[in-house]
Short mmCIF file of C-alpha atoms (C1' of nucleotides) in Angstrom, two decimals:
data_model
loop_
_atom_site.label_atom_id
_atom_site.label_comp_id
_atom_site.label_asym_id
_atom_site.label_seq_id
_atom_site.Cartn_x
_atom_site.Cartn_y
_atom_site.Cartn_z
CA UNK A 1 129.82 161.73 111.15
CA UNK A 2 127.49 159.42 111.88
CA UNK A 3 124.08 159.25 110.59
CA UNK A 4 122.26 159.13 113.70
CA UNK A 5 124.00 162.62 114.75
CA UNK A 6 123.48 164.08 110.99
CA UNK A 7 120.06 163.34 110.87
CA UNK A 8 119.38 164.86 114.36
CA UNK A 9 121.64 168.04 113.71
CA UNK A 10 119.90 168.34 110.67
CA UNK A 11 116.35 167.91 111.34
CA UNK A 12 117.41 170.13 114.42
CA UNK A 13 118.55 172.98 112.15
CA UNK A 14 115.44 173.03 109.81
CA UNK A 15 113.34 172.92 113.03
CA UNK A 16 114.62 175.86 114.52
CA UNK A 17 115.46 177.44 110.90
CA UNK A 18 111.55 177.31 110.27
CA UNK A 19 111.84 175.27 107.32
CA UNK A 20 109.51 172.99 108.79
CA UNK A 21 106.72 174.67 110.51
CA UNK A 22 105.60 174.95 114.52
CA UNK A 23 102.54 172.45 114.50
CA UNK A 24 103.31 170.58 111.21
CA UNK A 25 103.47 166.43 111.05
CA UNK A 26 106.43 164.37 110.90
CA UNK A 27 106.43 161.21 109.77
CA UNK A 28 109.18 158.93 110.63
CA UNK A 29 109.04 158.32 106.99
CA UNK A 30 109.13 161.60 104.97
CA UNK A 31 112.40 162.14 107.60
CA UNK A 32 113.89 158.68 106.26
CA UNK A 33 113.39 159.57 103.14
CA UNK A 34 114.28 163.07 103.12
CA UNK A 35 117.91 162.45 105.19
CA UNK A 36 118.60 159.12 103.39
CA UNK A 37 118.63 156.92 106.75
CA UNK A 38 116.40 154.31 107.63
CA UNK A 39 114.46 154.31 111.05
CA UNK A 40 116.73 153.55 112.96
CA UNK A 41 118.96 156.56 113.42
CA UNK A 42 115.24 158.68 112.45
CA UNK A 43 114.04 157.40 115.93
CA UNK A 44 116.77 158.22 117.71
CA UNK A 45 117.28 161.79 116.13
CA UNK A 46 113.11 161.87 117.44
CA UNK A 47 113.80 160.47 120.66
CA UNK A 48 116.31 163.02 121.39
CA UNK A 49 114.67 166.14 119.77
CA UNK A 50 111.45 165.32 121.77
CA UNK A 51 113.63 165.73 125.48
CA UNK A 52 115.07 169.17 123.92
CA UNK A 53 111.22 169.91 123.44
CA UNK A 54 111.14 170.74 119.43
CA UNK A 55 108.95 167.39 118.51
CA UNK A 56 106.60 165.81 120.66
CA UNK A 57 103.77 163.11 120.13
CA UNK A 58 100.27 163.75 118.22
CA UNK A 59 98.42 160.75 119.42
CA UNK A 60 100.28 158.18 117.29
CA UNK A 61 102.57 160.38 115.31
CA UNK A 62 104.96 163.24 115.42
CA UNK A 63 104.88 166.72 115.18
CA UNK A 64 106.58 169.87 115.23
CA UNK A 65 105.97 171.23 118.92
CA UNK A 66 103.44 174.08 118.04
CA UNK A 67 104.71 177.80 119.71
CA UNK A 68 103.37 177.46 123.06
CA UNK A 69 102.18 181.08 124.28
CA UNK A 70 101.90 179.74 128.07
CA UNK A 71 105.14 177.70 127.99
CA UNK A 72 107.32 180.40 126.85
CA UNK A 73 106.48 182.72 129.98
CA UNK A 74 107.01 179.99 132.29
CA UNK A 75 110.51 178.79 130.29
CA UNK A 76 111.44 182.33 130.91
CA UNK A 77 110.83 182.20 134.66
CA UNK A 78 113.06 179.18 134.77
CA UNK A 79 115.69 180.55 132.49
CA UNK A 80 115.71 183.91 135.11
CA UNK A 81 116.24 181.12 137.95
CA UNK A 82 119.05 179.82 136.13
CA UNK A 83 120.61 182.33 134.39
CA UNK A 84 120.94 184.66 137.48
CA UNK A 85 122.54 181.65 139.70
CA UNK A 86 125.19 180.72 136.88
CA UNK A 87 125.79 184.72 137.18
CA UNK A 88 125.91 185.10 140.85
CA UNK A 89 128.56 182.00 140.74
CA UNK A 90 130.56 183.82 137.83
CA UNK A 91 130.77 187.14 140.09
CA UNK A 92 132.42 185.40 142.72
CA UNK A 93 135.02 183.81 140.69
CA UNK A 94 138.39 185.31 141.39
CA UNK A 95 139.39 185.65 137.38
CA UNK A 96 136.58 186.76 135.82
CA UNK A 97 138.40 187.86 132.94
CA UNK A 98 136.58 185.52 130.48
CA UNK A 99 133.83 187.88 130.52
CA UNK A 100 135.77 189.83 127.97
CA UNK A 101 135.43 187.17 125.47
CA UNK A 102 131.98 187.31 125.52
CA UNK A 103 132.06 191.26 124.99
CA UNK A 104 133.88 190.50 122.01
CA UNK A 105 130.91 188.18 121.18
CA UNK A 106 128.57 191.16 121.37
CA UNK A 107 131.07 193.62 119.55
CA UNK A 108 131.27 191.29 116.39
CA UNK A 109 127.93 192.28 115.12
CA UNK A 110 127.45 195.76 113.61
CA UNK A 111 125.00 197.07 111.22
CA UNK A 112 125.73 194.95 108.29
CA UNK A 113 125.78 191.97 110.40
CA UNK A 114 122.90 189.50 109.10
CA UNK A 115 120.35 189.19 110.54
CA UNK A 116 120.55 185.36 111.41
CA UNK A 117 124.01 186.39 113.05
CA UNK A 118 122.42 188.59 115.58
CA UNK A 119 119.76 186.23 116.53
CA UNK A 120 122.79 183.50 117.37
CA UNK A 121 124.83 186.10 118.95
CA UNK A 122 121.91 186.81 121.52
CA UNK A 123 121.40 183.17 122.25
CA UNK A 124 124.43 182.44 122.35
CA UNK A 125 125.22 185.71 124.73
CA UNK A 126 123.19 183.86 127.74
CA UNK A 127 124.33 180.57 126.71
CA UNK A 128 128.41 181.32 127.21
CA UNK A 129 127.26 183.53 129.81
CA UNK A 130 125.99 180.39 131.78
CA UNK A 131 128.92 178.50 130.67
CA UNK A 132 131.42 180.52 132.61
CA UNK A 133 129.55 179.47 135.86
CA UNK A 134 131.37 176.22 135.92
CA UNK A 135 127.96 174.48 136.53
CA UNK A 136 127.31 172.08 134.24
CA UNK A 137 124.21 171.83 134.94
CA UNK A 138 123.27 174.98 134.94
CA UNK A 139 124.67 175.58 131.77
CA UNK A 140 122.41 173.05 130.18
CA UNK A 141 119.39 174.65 131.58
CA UNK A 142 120.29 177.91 129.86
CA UNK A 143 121.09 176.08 126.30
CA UNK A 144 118.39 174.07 126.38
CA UNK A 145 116.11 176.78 127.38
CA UNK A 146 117.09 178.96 124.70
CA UNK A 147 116.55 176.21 122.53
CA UNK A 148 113.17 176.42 123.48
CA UNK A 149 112.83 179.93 123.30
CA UNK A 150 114.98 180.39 119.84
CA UNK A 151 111.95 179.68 117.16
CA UNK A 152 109.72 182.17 119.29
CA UNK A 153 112.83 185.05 119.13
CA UNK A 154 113.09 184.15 115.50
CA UNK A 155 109.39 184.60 114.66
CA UNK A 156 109.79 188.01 116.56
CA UNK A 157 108.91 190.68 114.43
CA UNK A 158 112.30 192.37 116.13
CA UNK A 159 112.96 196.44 115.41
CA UNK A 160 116.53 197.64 115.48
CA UNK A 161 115.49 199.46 118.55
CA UNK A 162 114.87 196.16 119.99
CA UNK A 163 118.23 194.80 118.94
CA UNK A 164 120.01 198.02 120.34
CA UNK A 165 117.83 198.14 123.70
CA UNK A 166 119.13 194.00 124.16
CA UNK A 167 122.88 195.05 123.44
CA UNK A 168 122.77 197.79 125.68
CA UNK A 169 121.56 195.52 128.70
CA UNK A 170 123.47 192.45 127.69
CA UNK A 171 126.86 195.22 128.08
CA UNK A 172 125.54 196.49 131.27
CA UNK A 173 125.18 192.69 132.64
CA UNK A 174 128.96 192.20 131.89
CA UNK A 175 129.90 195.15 133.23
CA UNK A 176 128.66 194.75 136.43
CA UNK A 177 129.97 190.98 135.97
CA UNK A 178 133.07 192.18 135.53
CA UNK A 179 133.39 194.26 138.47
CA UNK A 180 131.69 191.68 140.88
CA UNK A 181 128.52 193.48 141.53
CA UNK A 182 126.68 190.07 142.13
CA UNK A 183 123.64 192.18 143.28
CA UNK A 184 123.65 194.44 140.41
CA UNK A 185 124.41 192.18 137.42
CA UNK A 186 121.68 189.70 138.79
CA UNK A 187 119.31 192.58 138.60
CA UNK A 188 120.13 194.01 135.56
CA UNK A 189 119.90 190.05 134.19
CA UNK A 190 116.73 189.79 135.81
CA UNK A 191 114.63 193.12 134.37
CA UNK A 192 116.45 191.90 130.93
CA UNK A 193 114.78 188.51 130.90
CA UNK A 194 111.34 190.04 131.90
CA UNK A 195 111.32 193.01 129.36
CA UNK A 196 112.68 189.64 127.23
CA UNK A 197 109.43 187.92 127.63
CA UNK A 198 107.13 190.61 127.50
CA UNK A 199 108.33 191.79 124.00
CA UNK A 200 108.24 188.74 122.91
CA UNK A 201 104.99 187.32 124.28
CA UNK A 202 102.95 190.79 123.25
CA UNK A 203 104.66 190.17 119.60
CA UNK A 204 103.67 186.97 119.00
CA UNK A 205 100.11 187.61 120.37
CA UNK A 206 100.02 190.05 118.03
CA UNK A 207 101.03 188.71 114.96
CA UNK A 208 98.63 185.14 116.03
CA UNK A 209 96.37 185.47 113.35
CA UNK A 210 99.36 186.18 110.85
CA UNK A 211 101.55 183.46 111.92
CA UNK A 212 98.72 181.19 111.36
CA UNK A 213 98.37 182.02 108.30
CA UNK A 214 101.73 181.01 107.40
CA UNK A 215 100.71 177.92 108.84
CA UNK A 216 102.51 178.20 112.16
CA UNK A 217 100.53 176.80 115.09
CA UNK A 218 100.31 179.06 117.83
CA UNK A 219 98.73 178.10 120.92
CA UNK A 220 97.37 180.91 123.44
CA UNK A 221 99.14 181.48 126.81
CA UNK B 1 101.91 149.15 128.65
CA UNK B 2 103.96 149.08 125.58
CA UNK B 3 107.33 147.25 125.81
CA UNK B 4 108.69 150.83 125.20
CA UNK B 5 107.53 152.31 128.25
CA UNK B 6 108.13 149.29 130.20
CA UNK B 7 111.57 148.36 129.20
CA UNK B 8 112.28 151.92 130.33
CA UNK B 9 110.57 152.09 133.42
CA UNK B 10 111.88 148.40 134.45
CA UNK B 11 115.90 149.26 133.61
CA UNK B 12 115.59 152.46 135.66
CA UNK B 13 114.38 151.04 138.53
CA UNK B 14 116.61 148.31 138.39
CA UNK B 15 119.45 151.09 138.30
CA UNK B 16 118.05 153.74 140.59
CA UNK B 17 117.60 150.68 143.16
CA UNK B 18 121.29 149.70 142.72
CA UNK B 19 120.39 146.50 140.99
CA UNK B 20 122.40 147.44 138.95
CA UNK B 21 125.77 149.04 140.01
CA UNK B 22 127.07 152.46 139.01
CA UNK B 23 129.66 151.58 136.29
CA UNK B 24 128.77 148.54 135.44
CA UNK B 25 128.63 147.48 131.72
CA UNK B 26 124.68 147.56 130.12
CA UNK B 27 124.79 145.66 126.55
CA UNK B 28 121.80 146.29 124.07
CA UNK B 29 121.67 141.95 124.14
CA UNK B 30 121.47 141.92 127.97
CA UNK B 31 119.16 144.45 128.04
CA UNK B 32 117.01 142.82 125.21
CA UNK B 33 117.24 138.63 126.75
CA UNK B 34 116.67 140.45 130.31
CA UNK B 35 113.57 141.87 129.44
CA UNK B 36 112.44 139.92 126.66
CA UNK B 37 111.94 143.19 124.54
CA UNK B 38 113.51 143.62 120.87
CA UNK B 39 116.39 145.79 120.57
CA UNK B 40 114.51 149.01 119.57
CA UNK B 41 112.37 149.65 122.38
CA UNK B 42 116.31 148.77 124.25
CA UNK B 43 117.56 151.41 122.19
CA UNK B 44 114.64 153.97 122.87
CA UNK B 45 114.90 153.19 126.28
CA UNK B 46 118.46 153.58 126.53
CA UNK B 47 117.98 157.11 124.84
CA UNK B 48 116.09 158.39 127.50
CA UNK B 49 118.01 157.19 130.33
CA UNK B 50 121.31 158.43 128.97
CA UNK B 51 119.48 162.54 128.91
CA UNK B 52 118.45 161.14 132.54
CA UNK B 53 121.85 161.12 133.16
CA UNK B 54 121.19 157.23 134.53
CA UNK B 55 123.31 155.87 131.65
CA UNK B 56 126.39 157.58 129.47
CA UNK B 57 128.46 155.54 126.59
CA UNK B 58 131.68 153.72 127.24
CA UNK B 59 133.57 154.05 124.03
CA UNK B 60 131.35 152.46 121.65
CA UNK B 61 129.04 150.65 124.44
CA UNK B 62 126.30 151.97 127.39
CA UNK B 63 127.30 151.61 131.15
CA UNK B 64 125.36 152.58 133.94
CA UNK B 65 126.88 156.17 135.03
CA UNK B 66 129.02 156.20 137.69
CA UNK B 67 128.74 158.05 141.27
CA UNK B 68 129.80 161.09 140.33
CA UNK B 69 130.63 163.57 143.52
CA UNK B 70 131.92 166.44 141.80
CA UNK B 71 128.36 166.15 139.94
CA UNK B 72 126.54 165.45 143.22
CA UNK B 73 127.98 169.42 143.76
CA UNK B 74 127.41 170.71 140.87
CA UNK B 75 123.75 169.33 140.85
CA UNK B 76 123.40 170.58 144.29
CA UNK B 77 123.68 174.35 143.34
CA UNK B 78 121.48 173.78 140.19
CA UNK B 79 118.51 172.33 142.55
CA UNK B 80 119.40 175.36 144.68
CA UNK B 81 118.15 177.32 141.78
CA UNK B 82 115.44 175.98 140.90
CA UNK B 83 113.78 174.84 143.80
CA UNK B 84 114.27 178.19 145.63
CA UNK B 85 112.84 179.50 142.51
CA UNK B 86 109.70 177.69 142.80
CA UNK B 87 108.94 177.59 146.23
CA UNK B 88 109.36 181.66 145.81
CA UNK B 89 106.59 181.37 143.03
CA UNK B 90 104.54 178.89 145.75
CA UNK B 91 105.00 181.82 148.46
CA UNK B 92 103.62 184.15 146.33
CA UNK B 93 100.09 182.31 145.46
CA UNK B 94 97.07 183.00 146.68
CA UNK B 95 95.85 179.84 147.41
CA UNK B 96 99.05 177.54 149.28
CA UNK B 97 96.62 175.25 151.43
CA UNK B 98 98.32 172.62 149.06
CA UNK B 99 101.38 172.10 151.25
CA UNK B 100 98.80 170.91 153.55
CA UNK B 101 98.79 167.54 151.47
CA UNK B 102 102.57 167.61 151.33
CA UNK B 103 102.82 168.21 155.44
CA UNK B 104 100.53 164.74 155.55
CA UNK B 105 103.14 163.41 153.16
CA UNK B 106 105.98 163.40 155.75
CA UNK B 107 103.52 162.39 158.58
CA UNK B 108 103.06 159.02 156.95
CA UNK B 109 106.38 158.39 157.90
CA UNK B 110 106.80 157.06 161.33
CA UNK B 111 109.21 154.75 163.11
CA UNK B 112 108.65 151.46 161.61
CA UNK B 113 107.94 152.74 158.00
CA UNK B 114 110.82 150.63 155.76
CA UNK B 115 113.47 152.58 154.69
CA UNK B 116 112.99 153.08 151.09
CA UNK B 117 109.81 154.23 152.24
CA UNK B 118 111.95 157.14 153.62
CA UNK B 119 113.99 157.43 150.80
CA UNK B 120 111.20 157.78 148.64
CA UNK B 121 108.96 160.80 150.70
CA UNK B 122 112.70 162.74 150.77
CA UNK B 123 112.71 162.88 147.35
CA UNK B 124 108.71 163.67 146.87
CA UNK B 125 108.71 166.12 149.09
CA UNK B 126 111.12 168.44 147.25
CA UNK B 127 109.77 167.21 143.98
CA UNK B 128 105.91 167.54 145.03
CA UNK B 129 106.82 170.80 146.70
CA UNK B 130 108.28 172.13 143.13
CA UNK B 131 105.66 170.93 141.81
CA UNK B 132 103.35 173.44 143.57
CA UNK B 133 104.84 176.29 141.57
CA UNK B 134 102.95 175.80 138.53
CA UNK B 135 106.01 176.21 136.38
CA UNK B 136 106.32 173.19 134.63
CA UNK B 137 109.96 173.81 134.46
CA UNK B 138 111.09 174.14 137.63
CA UNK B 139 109.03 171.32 138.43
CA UNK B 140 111.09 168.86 135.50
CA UNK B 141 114.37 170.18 136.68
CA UNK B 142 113.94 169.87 140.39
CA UNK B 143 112.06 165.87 139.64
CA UNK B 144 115.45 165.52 137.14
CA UNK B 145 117.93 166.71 140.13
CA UNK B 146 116.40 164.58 142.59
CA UNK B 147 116.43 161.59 140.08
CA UNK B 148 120.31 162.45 139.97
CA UNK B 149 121.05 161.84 143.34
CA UNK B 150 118.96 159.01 143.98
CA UNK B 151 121.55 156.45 143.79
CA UNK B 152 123.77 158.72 146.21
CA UNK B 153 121.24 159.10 148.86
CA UNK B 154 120.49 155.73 148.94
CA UNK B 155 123.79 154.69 148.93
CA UNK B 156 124.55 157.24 152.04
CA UNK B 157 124.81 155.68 155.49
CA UNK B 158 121.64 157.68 156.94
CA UNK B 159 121.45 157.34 160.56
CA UNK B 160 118.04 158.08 162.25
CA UNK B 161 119.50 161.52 163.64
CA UNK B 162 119.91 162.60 159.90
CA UNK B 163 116.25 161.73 158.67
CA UNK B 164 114.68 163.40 161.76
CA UNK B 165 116.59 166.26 161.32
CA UNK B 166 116.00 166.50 157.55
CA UNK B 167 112.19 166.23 158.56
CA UNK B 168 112.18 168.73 160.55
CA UNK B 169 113.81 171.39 158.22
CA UNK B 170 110.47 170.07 156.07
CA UNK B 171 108.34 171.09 158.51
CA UNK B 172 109.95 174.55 158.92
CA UNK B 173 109.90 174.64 155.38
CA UNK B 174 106.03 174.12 154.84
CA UNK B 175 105.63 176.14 157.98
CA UNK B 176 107.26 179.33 156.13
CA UNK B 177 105.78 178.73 152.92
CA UNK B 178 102.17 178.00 154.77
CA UNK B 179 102.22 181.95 155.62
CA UNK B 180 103.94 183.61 152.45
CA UNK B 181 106.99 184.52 153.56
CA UNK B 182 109.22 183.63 150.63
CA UNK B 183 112.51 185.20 152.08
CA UNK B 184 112.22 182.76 155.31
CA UNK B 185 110.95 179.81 153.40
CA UNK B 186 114.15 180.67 150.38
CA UNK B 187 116.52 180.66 153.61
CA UNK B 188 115.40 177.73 154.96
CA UNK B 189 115.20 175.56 151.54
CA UNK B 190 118.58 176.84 150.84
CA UNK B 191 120.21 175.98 154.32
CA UNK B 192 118.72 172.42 153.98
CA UNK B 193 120.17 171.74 150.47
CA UNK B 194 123.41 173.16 151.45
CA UNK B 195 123.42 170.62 154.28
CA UNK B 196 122.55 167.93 152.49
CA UNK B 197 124.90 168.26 150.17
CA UNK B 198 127.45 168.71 152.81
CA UNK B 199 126.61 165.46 154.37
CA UNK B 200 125.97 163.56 151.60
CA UNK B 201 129.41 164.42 149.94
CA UNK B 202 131.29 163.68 152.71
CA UNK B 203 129.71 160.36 154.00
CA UNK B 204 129.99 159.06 149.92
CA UNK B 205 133.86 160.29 150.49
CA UNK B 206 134.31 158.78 153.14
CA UNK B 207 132.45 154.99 152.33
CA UNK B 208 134.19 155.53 149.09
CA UNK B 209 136.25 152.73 149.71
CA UNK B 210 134.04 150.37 150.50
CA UNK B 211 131.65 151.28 148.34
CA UNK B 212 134.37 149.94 145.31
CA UNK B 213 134.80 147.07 146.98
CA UNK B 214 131.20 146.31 146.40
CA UNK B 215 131.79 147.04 142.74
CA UNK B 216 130.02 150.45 142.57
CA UNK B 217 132.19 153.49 140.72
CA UNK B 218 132.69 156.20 142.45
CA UNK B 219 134.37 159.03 141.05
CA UNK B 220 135.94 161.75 143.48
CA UNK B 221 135.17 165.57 143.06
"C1'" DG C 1 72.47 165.07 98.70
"C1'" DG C 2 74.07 163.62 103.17
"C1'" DC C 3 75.59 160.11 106.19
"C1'" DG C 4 77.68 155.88 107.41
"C1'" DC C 5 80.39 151.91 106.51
"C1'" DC C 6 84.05 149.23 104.61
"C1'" DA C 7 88.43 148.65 101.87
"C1'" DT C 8 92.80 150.63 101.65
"C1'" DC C 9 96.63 153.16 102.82
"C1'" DT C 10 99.51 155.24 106.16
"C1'" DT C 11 102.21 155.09 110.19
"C1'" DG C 12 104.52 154.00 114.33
"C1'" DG C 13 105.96 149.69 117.15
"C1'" DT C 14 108.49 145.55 117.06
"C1'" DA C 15 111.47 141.88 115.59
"C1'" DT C 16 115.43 140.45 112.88
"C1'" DC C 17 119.26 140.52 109.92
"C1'" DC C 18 123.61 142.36 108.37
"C1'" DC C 19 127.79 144.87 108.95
"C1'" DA C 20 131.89 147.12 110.54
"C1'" DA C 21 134.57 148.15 114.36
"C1'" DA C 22 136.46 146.84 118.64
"C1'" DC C 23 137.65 143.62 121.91
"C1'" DT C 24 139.55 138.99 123.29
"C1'" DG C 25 142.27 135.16 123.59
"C1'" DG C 26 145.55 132.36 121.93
"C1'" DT C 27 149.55 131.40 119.34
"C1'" DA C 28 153.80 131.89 117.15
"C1'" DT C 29 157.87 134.44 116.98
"C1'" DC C 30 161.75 136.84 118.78
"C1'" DG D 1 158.91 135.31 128.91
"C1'" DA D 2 157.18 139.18 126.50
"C1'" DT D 3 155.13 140.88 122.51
"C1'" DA D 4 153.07 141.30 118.16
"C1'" DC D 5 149.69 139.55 115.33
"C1'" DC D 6 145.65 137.11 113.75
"C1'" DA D 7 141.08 134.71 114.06
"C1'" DG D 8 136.91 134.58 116.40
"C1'" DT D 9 133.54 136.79 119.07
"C1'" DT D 10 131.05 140.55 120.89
"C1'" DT D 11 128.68 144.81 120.28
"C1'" DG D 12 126.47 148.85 118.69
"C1'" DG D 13 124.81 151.17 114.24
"C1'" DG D 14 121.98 150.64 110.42
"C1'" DA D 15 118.49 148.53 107.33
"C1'" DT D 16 114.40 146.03 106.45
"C1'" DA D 17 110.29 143.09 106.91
"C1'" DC D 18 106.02 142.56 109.30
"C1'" DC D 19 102.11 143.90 112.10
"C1'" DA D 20 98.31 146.25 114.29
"C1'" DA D 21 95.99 150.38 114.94
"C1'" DG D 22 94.41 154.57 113.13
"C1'" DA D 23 93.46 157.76 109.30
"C1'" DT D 24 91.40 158.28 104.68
"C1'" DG D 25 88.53 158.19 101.05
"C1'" DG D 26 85.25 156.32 98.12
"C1'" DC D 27 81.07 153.89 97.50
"C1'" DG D 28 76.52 152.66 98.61
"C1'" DC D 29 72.44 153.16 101.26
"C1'" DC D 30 68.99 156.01 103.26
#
DNA sequence: GGCGCCATCTTGGTATCCCAAACTGGTATC
DNA sequence: GATACCAGTTTGGGATACCAAGATGGCGCC
C-alpha cells in the first residue's frame, strides 16, 4: 500500500479510536514523524481527513475537530434525510432479499461480543443499510455521516439497555424493509435516529465536564 | 489569496465553465506551468476537486471527470433528499421572510440578462434556498449536488420555454414555503427536480453525439 | 514583581529534486 | 507487415530545503 493511503487510514483509525484526542493539535510534523512519511503524503492524508470532517484548521495549524454538541444534532437531521430515502428506494426494489445479510450483521454480536464490535456493527448497520439503495450518493452521505457521528457514539457512556433498545429497532427497520412497508420502515428509521440523537446528545452533555477532563474538547450545542 | 486557494478556485472554474472538457487529461506539470503555482498547492488543489467529484484518477494520472448520466440520476434522487429535507426545516421556522431575498434573486433575471447569468441564479436558488434551513448539512450537500451537475446544465440545450418554466416552479416554490405549508412546498420541490432531471437526461442523451464530437465524455446511464 | 519586548523556535506554505512506474515511439526481427 | 522489445520520455509519489508568519519563552526595564 501506498504511503499516502497508510498514513491516512492510519491517522484515520487513531482519530476515531480516540488515541488522539477531540480538540488536540496536529502538527504536520509529529504525523511525519510518527508514520515515517514525509509531508507529502501527511498533507494529503490532512487534506482528505479535513473533507470527512475529523481535522480541520486552528488558525495556522491543525487539529483534531473538537465534539461539536450543535453539529451532531444537525448531522443527525441530515443522516434521517438520507437514511430514510436510501430506505424508501430499498422497499421498492423487487429482490429485497439482501436485507437478510444485514440481519445476519446484527445476529453476529451476542453477549460476549466486544465491545468495539458492537459499536462497528451499529455503524455499519445504517451504512450497508444505505448501500442497498443503489444510490451512490446516498450511500456516501450515510458513511460519511456516521463517520462524523462515530467518536460521539464511542464516547457514549452506552448501557446494555441501550445496546438492546438499538437492536430491537434496527430488526424492526428490516422487517418492515423486508416486507415493503416503505411507510412503516421509514418511520420506524425515523423515531430510531431521533431517540439516536437524543441519547446521545443528553450523554455527552452530561458527561461535559468529565470528558474535559480527559482532555476531550467539547463544544456546547 | 494564497496560491492554494487560488490554484483551486482558478482550475474549477476553468472546468465547471467547460474550459476544460469532461475527460480530458489534467497533468500535475500542466496544472503547475498553467498557473504558475508549485506542484503542492497542484496537488492540494487536485485533492479537493477529486472529493468534488470535478476530477477522478486515470490509472496513475488526474482527468477531468467525465459526464456521467447514470450519476446525473443518481445525484438527482440524493438532492431530492436533501433539499426536500431542508426546505421542510425552512417551512417550519418562524421567521421565513428570507425567501423574500431569494424571490428578488430570480427577479434580477430578465430578458436580456446573459445566459450564464441564468445558469448561475438556477443553481443559487436551490443552493441559497437550502441554505435557509440552518442545517449546515443539507446546505453542503445540496451546494455539492448542484456543483455536480453544473457542467450538465450548462451543457443542456435550454430553450427559453424551459427557463421560464423552471422560474415559475421557483415562484410556486417560494410562494408555498412563504406561508408554511411544507407538504405543498415538498410536492412542488420534488415535481421540479424530477423534471429536471427528466429533461436534462434526455436532452444530454440525445446531444450525446455531438457533444463527443466536440471532445467532451459522455458516459451513458 | 509584573509587564513588555526581542531572540528563537515552531510550523505550515512553497519550490525543487529524485525516483519508480508507465507510456511512447522506433527499430529490429521473424 | 506485424510484433516484440528496448530506450527515452512523461508522470505522479515521495522527500527535502527554504521561507515567512506566528507562537514561545526568557530577559530586561519599569
Amino acid at each position: 500500500m501506498s504511503q499516502m493511503q497508510n498514513v491516512e487510514t492510519q491517522l484515520r483509525q487513531m482519530i476515531l479510536g480516540l488515541e488522539i484526542g477531540p480538540g488536540e493539535k496536529l502538527p504536520e510534523r509529529w504525523i511525519e514523524s510518527r508514520f515515517g512519511a514525509s509531508r507529502t503524503p501527511v498533507r494529503a492524508a490532512l487534506l482528505r481527513l479535513e473533507t470527512e470532517g475529523l481535522v480541520g484548521r486552528d488558525g495556522r495549524g491543525w487539529t483534531v475537530s473538537p465534539i461539536n454538541l450543535a453539529e451532531l444534532e444537525q448531522v443527525a437531521v441530515y443522516r434521517e434525510a438520507v437514511e430514510v430515502a436510501a430506505l424508501r428506494l430499498t422497499c421498492g426494489l423487487a429482490d429485497r432479499s439482501a436485507v437478510d445479510v444485514i440481519e445476519a450483521m446484527l445476529e453476529s454480536c451476542d453477549h460476549d461480543t466486544p465491545r468495539e464490535e458492537w459499536h462497528r456493527v451499529g455503524m455499519d448497520f445504517h451504512i450497508e443499510l444505505a448501500r442497498l439503495s443503489g444510490n451512490e450518493f446516498l450511500f456516501r452521505a450515510v458513511r460519511d455521516a456516521m463517520t462524523r457521528l462515530s467518536r460521539a457514539r464511542w464516547l457514549e457512556v452506552r448501557d446494555e439497555a441501550a445496546l438492546s433498545r438499538a437492536w430491537t429497532e434496527h430488526r424492526a427497520i428490516l422487517a418492515a424493509a423486508r416486507l415493503g412497508d416503505a411507510d412503516e420502515a421509514a418511520r420506524l428509521l425515523s423515531g430510531h435516529i431521533v431517540g439516536s440523537r437524543d441519547r446521545l446528545v443528553t450523554s455527552l452533555a452530561n458527561d461535559r465536564r468529565g470528558l474535559r477532563a480527559r482532555g476531550f474538547a467539547v463544544v456546547a450545542a
